[in-house]
Amino acid sequence: GQQLNQSPQSMFIQEGEDVSMNCTSSSIFNTWLWYKQDPGEGPVLLIALYKAGELTSNGRLTAQFGTTRKDSFLNISASIPSDVGIYFCAGPSPSYDKVIFGPGTSLSVIP
Amino acid sequence: GAVVSQHPSRVICKSGTSVKIECRSLDFQATTMFWYRQFPKQSLMLMATSNEGSKATYEQGVEKDKFLINHASLTLSTLTVTSAHPEDSSFYICSATSGGGYSNQPQHFGDGTRLSIL
C-alpha cells in the first residue's frame, strides 16, 4: 500500500537556525498535509497543499508540493523553542476515505 | 477554528476494566470521526473510521469487539476499550471532519487520551 517516509527522523538545532525536512511517498499524492504534534497533545494542521509545485507559507513555516507529486518539503525559518514537537506529513489514501501519516520528524530546539 | 474535545485526557485503571473515551466536535457537525492509537515515538495508527448513524469501519488487525465505537450524533463519537489489559495502554486520539471520509476537508484532532492499564 501507500507509504510515506520522512527525513530526518530527528533533529537537534540551535534556536534561530532554519530547519528543513521532507516527506516522500511510494506513489503519487494529490494533496499533502503537514501537522505538528506537541508532547501529550493531538496533531494540529499547519499547512495543506493541493497543487503540484504549490508553495504555501504560514508565518515562519513554508511548505512545497513537489513537482513529481511524490514529495513535499517543510521549512521553518528562525526556529524558536516552541517549535519543538513532532512534524508529520500526511496525505489521502487512494480511495480518499482516510489519511495516511508519515512516521514523523522529531524537532528539538536548543535555546 | 474548528474545535474537537476529547475526554478524559488521562485514565489509569485496573486490568479488566472497560474504558469509554468521548470525542466531541464543538463548533461543527462531524459526519466522520477517526480513532487513532499512538505508541511512544511512533506515528498515528488509524484504528477505525466512524460515520454518523452507521457502523464503524475497522482497520485490519483491530478487533471490533474489543474497541467498540459508537457515533450516535453529528457531534459525538465514543470509543470503548472493553476488558482493557496492559497491552492496550497507549495514547488514543480522535479526529473529526465535516467532509465525508477524507474529501478535501481537513481533520481536526482532539488532544488525546492517555490510557494506562495496571
Tab-separated table of C-alpha atoms in Angstrom:
chain	number	residue	atom	x	y	z
A	1	GLY	CA	0.000	0.000	0.000
A	2	GLN	CA	0.926	3.661	0.050
A	3	GLN	CA	3.765	4.564	2.350
A	4	LEU	CA	5.211	7.837	3.465
A	5	ASN	CA	8.783	8.330	4.592
A	6	GLN	CA	10.096	11.336	6.431
A	7	SER	CA	13.625	12.552	6.913
A	8	PRO	CA	15.380	13.258	9.041
A	9	GLN	CA	13.887	11.104	11.781
A	10	SER	CA	15.023	13.620	14.396
A	11	MET	CA	16.792	16.953	14.516
A	12	PHE	CA	18.563	18.926	17.208
A	13	ILE	CA	19.118	22.539	16.240
A	14	GLN	CA	20.140	25.803	17.822
A	15	GLU	CA	17.488	28.460	18.379
A	16	GLY	CA	17.441	30.866	15.447
A	17	GLU	CA	18.526	28.304	12.871
A	18	ASP	CA	16.435	27.400	9.866
A	19	VAL	CA	15.012	23.881	9.583
A	20	SER	CA	14.242	21.771	6.567
A	21	MET	CA	12.524	18.399	6.494
A	22	ASN	CA	10.996	16.341	3.758
A	23	CYS	CA	8.476	13.676	3.045
A	24	THR	CA	8.479	11.184	0.197
A	25	SER	CA	5.878	8.716	-0.953
A	26	SER	CA	5.890	5.465	-2.838
A	27	SER	CA	3.152	6.755	-5.114
A	28	ILE	CA	1.639	9.977	-6.354
A	29	PHE	CA	-0.301	12.141	-3.915
A	30	ASN	CA	-2.779	14.846	-4.905
A	31	THR	CA	-2.788	16.506	-1.510
A	32	TRP	CA	-0.084	16.977	1.098
A	33	LEU	CA	-0.767	17.895	4.691
A	34	TRP	CA	1.715	18.925	7.352
A	35	TYR	CA	0.807	18.529	11.016
A	36	LYS	CA	2.651	19.364	14.216
A	37	GLN	CA	2.153	17.410	17.425
A	38	ASP	CA	3.201	18.900	20.736
A	39	PRO	CA	4.056	16.416	23.502
A	40	GLY	CA	0.918	14.884	25.006
A	41	GLU	CA	-1.436	16.588	22.574
A	42	GLY	CA	-3.178	15.868	19.301
A	43	PRO	CA	-1.745	16.985	15.951
A	44	VAL	CA	-2.542	20.419	14.613
A	45	LEU	CA	-2.747	21.139	10.892
A	46	LEU	CA	-0.034	23.568	9.784
A	47	ILE	CA	-0.286	23.687	6.010
A	48	ALA	CA	-2.311	21.958	3.298
A	49	LEU	CA	-1.070	21.722	-0.290
A	50	TYR	CA	-3.357	20.838	-3.183
A	51	LYS	CA	-1.390	21.501	-6.360
A	52	ALA	CA	1.915	20.228	-7.740
A	53	GLY	CA	4.566	22.910	-7.395
A	54	GLU	CA	2.498	24.873	-4.889
A	55	LEU	CA	4.460	26.835	-2.300
A	56	THR	CA	2.496	27.924	0.753
A	57	SER	CA	3.538	29.846	3.838
A	58	ASN	CA	2.105	30.060	7.330
A	59	GLY	CA	4.144	32.541	9.336
A	60	ARG	CA	7.682	31.189	9.621
A	61	LEU	CA	6.647	27.917	8.001
A	62	THR	CA	6.824	27.257	4.285
A	63	ALA	CA	5.812	24.040	2.580
A	64	GLN	CA	6.087	22.953	-1.013
A	65	PHE	CA	4.268	20.342	-3.045
A	66	GLY	CA	6.925	18.615	-5.117
A	67	THR	CA	6.545	18.679	-8.880
A	68	THR	CA	6.814	14.879	-9.083
A	69	ARG	CA	3.818	14.652	-6.722
A	70	LYS	CA	5.811	12.143	-4.698
A	71	ASP	CA	7.398	14.517	-2.240
A	72	SER	CA	6.877	17.576	-0.110
A	73	PHE	CA	9.122	19.828	1.939
A	74	LEU	CA	8.573	21.826	5.096
A	75	ASN	CA	10.883	24.638	6.102
A	76	ILE	CA	10.879	26.550	9.375
A	77	SER	CA	12.804	29.796	9.492
A	78	ALA	CA	14.437	31.300	12.591
A	79	SER	CA	13.411	28.457	14.912
A	80	ILE	CA	12.225	29.184	18.440
A	81	PRO	CA	11.794	26.877	21.455
A	82	SER	CA	8.054	26.454	20.883
A	83	ASP	CA	8.796	24.844	17.505
A	84	VAL	CA	9.717	21.698	19.451
A	85	GLY	CA	7.496	18.759	18.602
A	86	ILE	CA	6.907	16.066	16.026
A	87	TYR	CA	6.108	17.085	12.476
A	88	PHE	CA	4.030	14.679	10.411
A	89	CYS	CA	3.345	14.754	6.721
A	90	ALA	CA	0.133	13.138	5.592
A	91	GLY	CA	-1.931	12.518	2.522
A	92	PRO	CA	-5.139	10.842	1.404
A	93	SER	CA	-5.415	7.134	0.792
A	94	PRO	CA	-6.079	6.081	-2.826
A	95	SER	CA	-9.787	5.725	-2.027
A	96	TYR	CA	-9.807	9.106	-0.290
A	97	ASP	CA	-11.557	7.627	2.735
A	98	LYS	CA	-8.741	8.193	5.232
A	99	VAL	CA	-5.460	9.957	5.775
A	100	ILE	CA	-2.082	8.230	5.803
A	101	PHE	CA	0.535	9.648	8.161
A	102	GLY	CA	4.276	9.573	7.805
A	103	PRO	CA	6.469	8.374	10.682
A	104	GLY	CA	7.272	11.930	11.759
A	105	THR	CA	10.307	14.141	12.259
A	106	SER	CA	11.086	15.000	15.860
A	107	LEU	CA	12.451	18.520	16.280
A	108	SER	CA	14.348	19.709	19.326
A	109	VAL	CA	15.424	23.344	19.640
A	110	ILE	CA	18.296	24.206	21.920
A	111	PRO	CA	17.921	27.680	23.463
B	1	GLY	CA	-11.219	27.423	14.068
B	2	ALA	CA	-12.794	24.005	14.396
B	3	VAL	CA	-12.535	22.545	17.891
B	4	VAL	CA	-12.577	18.888	18.854
B	5	SER	CA	-12.804	17.995	22.515
B	6	GLN	CA	-11.693	14.616	23.836
B	7	HIS	CA	-12.456	13.324	27.309
B	8	PRO	CA	-10.965	12.140	29.557
B	9	SER	CA	-7.414	13.304	28.934
B	10	ARG	CA	-5.950	10.605	31.138
B	11	VAL	CA	-7.195	7.311	32.520
B	12	ILE	CA	-5.455	4.918	34.869
B	13	CYS	CA	-7.346	1.750	35.700
B	14	LYS	CA	-7.028	-1.889	36.598
B	15	SER	CA	-6.770	-4.701	34.099
B	16	GLY	CA	-10.179	-5.996	33.072
B	17	THR	CA	-11.901	-2.629	33.296
B	18	SER	CA	-13.786	-1.181	30.330
B	19	VAL	CA	-12.950	2.407	29.485
B	20	LYS	CA	-15.026	4.853	27.455
B	21	ILE	CA	-13.455	7.794	25.627
B	22	GLU	CA	-15.582	10.599	24.188
B	23	CYS	CA	-14.819	12.737	21.171
B	24	ARG	CA	-16.939	15.827	20.515
B	25	SER	CA	-16.897	18.380	17.733
B	26	LEU	CA	-17.794	21.635	19.463
B	27	ASP	CA	-18.475	24.056	16.638
B	28	PHE	CA	-19.156	21.972	13.562
B	29	GLN	CA	-21.026	18.873	12.516
B	30	ALA	CA	-18.713	15.929	12.120
B	31	THR	CA	-20.048	13.467	9.590
B	32	THR	CA	-16.925	11.387	10.026
B	33	MET	CA	-14.703	10.799	13.012
B	34	PHE	CA	-11.492	8.812	13.109
B	35	TRP	CA	-9.897	6.968	16.018
B	36	TYR	CA	-6.126	6.587	16.176
B	37	ARG	CA	-3.727	4.882	18.535
B	38	GLN	CA	-0.210	6.156	19.028
B	39	PHE	CA	2.561	4.304	20.832
B	40	PRO	CA	5.575	6.232	22.194
B	41	LYS	CA	7.796	7.709	19.491
B	42	GLN	CA	5.603	6.308	16.743
B	43	SER	CA	3.196	7.731	14.228
B	44	LEU	CA	-0.583	7.730	14.410
B	45	MET	CA	-2.120	4.388	13.504
B	46	LEU	CA	-5.701	4.530	12.294
B	47	MET	CA	-7.932	2.124	14.206
B	48	ALA	CA	-11.337	2.841	12.730
B	49	THR	CA	-13.484	5.298	10.831
B	50	SER	CA	-16.752	6.286	12.417
B	51	ASN	CA	-19.626	7.640	10.342
B	52	GLU	CA	-22.691	9.119	11.998
B	53	GLY	CA	-25.592	6.710	12.037
B	54	SER	CA	-23.727	3.726	10.637
B	55	LYS	CA	-21.341	1.036	11.800
B	56	ALA	CA	-17.691	1.909	12.123
B	57	THR	CA	-15.154	0.632	9.626
B	58	TYR	CA	-12.215	-1.016	11.355
B	59	GLU	CA	-8.684	-1.259	10.029
B	60	GLN	CA	-7.122	-4.643	9.522
B	61	GLY	CA	-5.948	-6.172	12.773
B	62	VAL	CA	-8.187	-4.048	15.007
B	63	GLU	CA	-10.697	-6.128	16.967
B	64	LYS	CA	-14.131	-4.563	16.676
B	65	ASP	CA	-15.417	-6.419	19.746
B	66	LYS	CA	-12.511	-5.089	21.760
B	67	PHE	CA	-12.767	-1.483	20.594
B	68	LEU	CA	-16.439	-0.552	20.425
B	69	ILE	CA	-17.221	2.623	18.520
B	70	ASN	CA	-20.491	4.498	18.585
B	71	HIS	CA	-21.192	7.624	16.531
B	72	ALA	CA	-24.700	8.440	17.661
B	73	SER	CA	-24.827	12.086	16.659
B	74	LEU	CA	-23.093	14.560	14.376
B	75	THR	CA	-21.085	15.894	17.300
B	76	LEU	CA	-20.213	12.843	19.363
B	77	SER	CA	-18.331	9.591	18.863
B	78	THR	CA	-17.251	7.249	21.638
B	79	LEU	CA	-14.580	4.572	21.800
B	80	THR	CA	-14.946	1.905	24.473
B	81	VAL	CA	-11.960	-0.286	25.207
B	82	THR	CA	-13.555	-3.399	26.639
B	83	SER	CA	-11.812	-5.506	29.278
B	84	ALA	CA	-8.642	-3.487	28.902
B	85	HIS	CA	-5.275	-5.120	29.523
B	86	PRO	CA	-1.786	-3.613	29.924
B	87	GLU	CA	-1.027	-4.060	26.229
B	88	ASP	CA	-3.932	-1.684	25.477
B	89	SER	CA	-2.078	1.111	27.242
B	90	SER	CA	-1.499	3.805	24.662
B	91	PHE	CA	-2.342	7.326	23.559
B	92	TYR	CA	-5.734	7.340	21.814
B	93	ILE	CA	-6.572	10.305	19.591
B	94	CYS	CA	-9.748	11.138	17.741
B	95	SER	CA	-10.234	13.467	14.823
B	96	ALA	CA	-13.303	14.838	13.116
B	97	THR	CA	-14.135	16.229	9.728
B	98	SER	CA	-17.216	17.772	8.213
B	99	GLY	CA	-16.433	16.094	4.903
B	100	GLY	CA	-17.428	12.534	4.244
B	101	GLY	CA	-14.347	10.355	4.604
B	102	TYR	CA	-11.321	12.394	3.605
B	103	SER	CA	-12.557	14.592	0.744
B	104	ASN	CA	-10.867	17.991	0.875
B	105	GLN	CA	-11.921	18.838	4.396
B	106	PRO	CA	-9.018	18.596	6.833
B	107	GLN	CA	-9.269	16.573	10.004
B	108	HIS	CA	-9.307	18.368	13.329
B	109	PHE	CA	-7.790	16.448	16.200
B	110	GLY	CA	-8.665	16.158	19.848
B	111	ASP	CA	-5.946	16.416	22.475
B	112	GLY	CA	-5.803	12.670	23.028
B	113	THR	CA	-6.430	10.309	25.928
B	114	ARG	CA	-3.526	8.689	27.718
B	115	LEU	CA	-4.729	5.237	28.786
B	116	SER	CA	-2.687	3.333	31.340
B	117	ILE	CA	-3.800	-0.145	32.374
B	118	LEU	CA	-2.218	-1.539	35.520
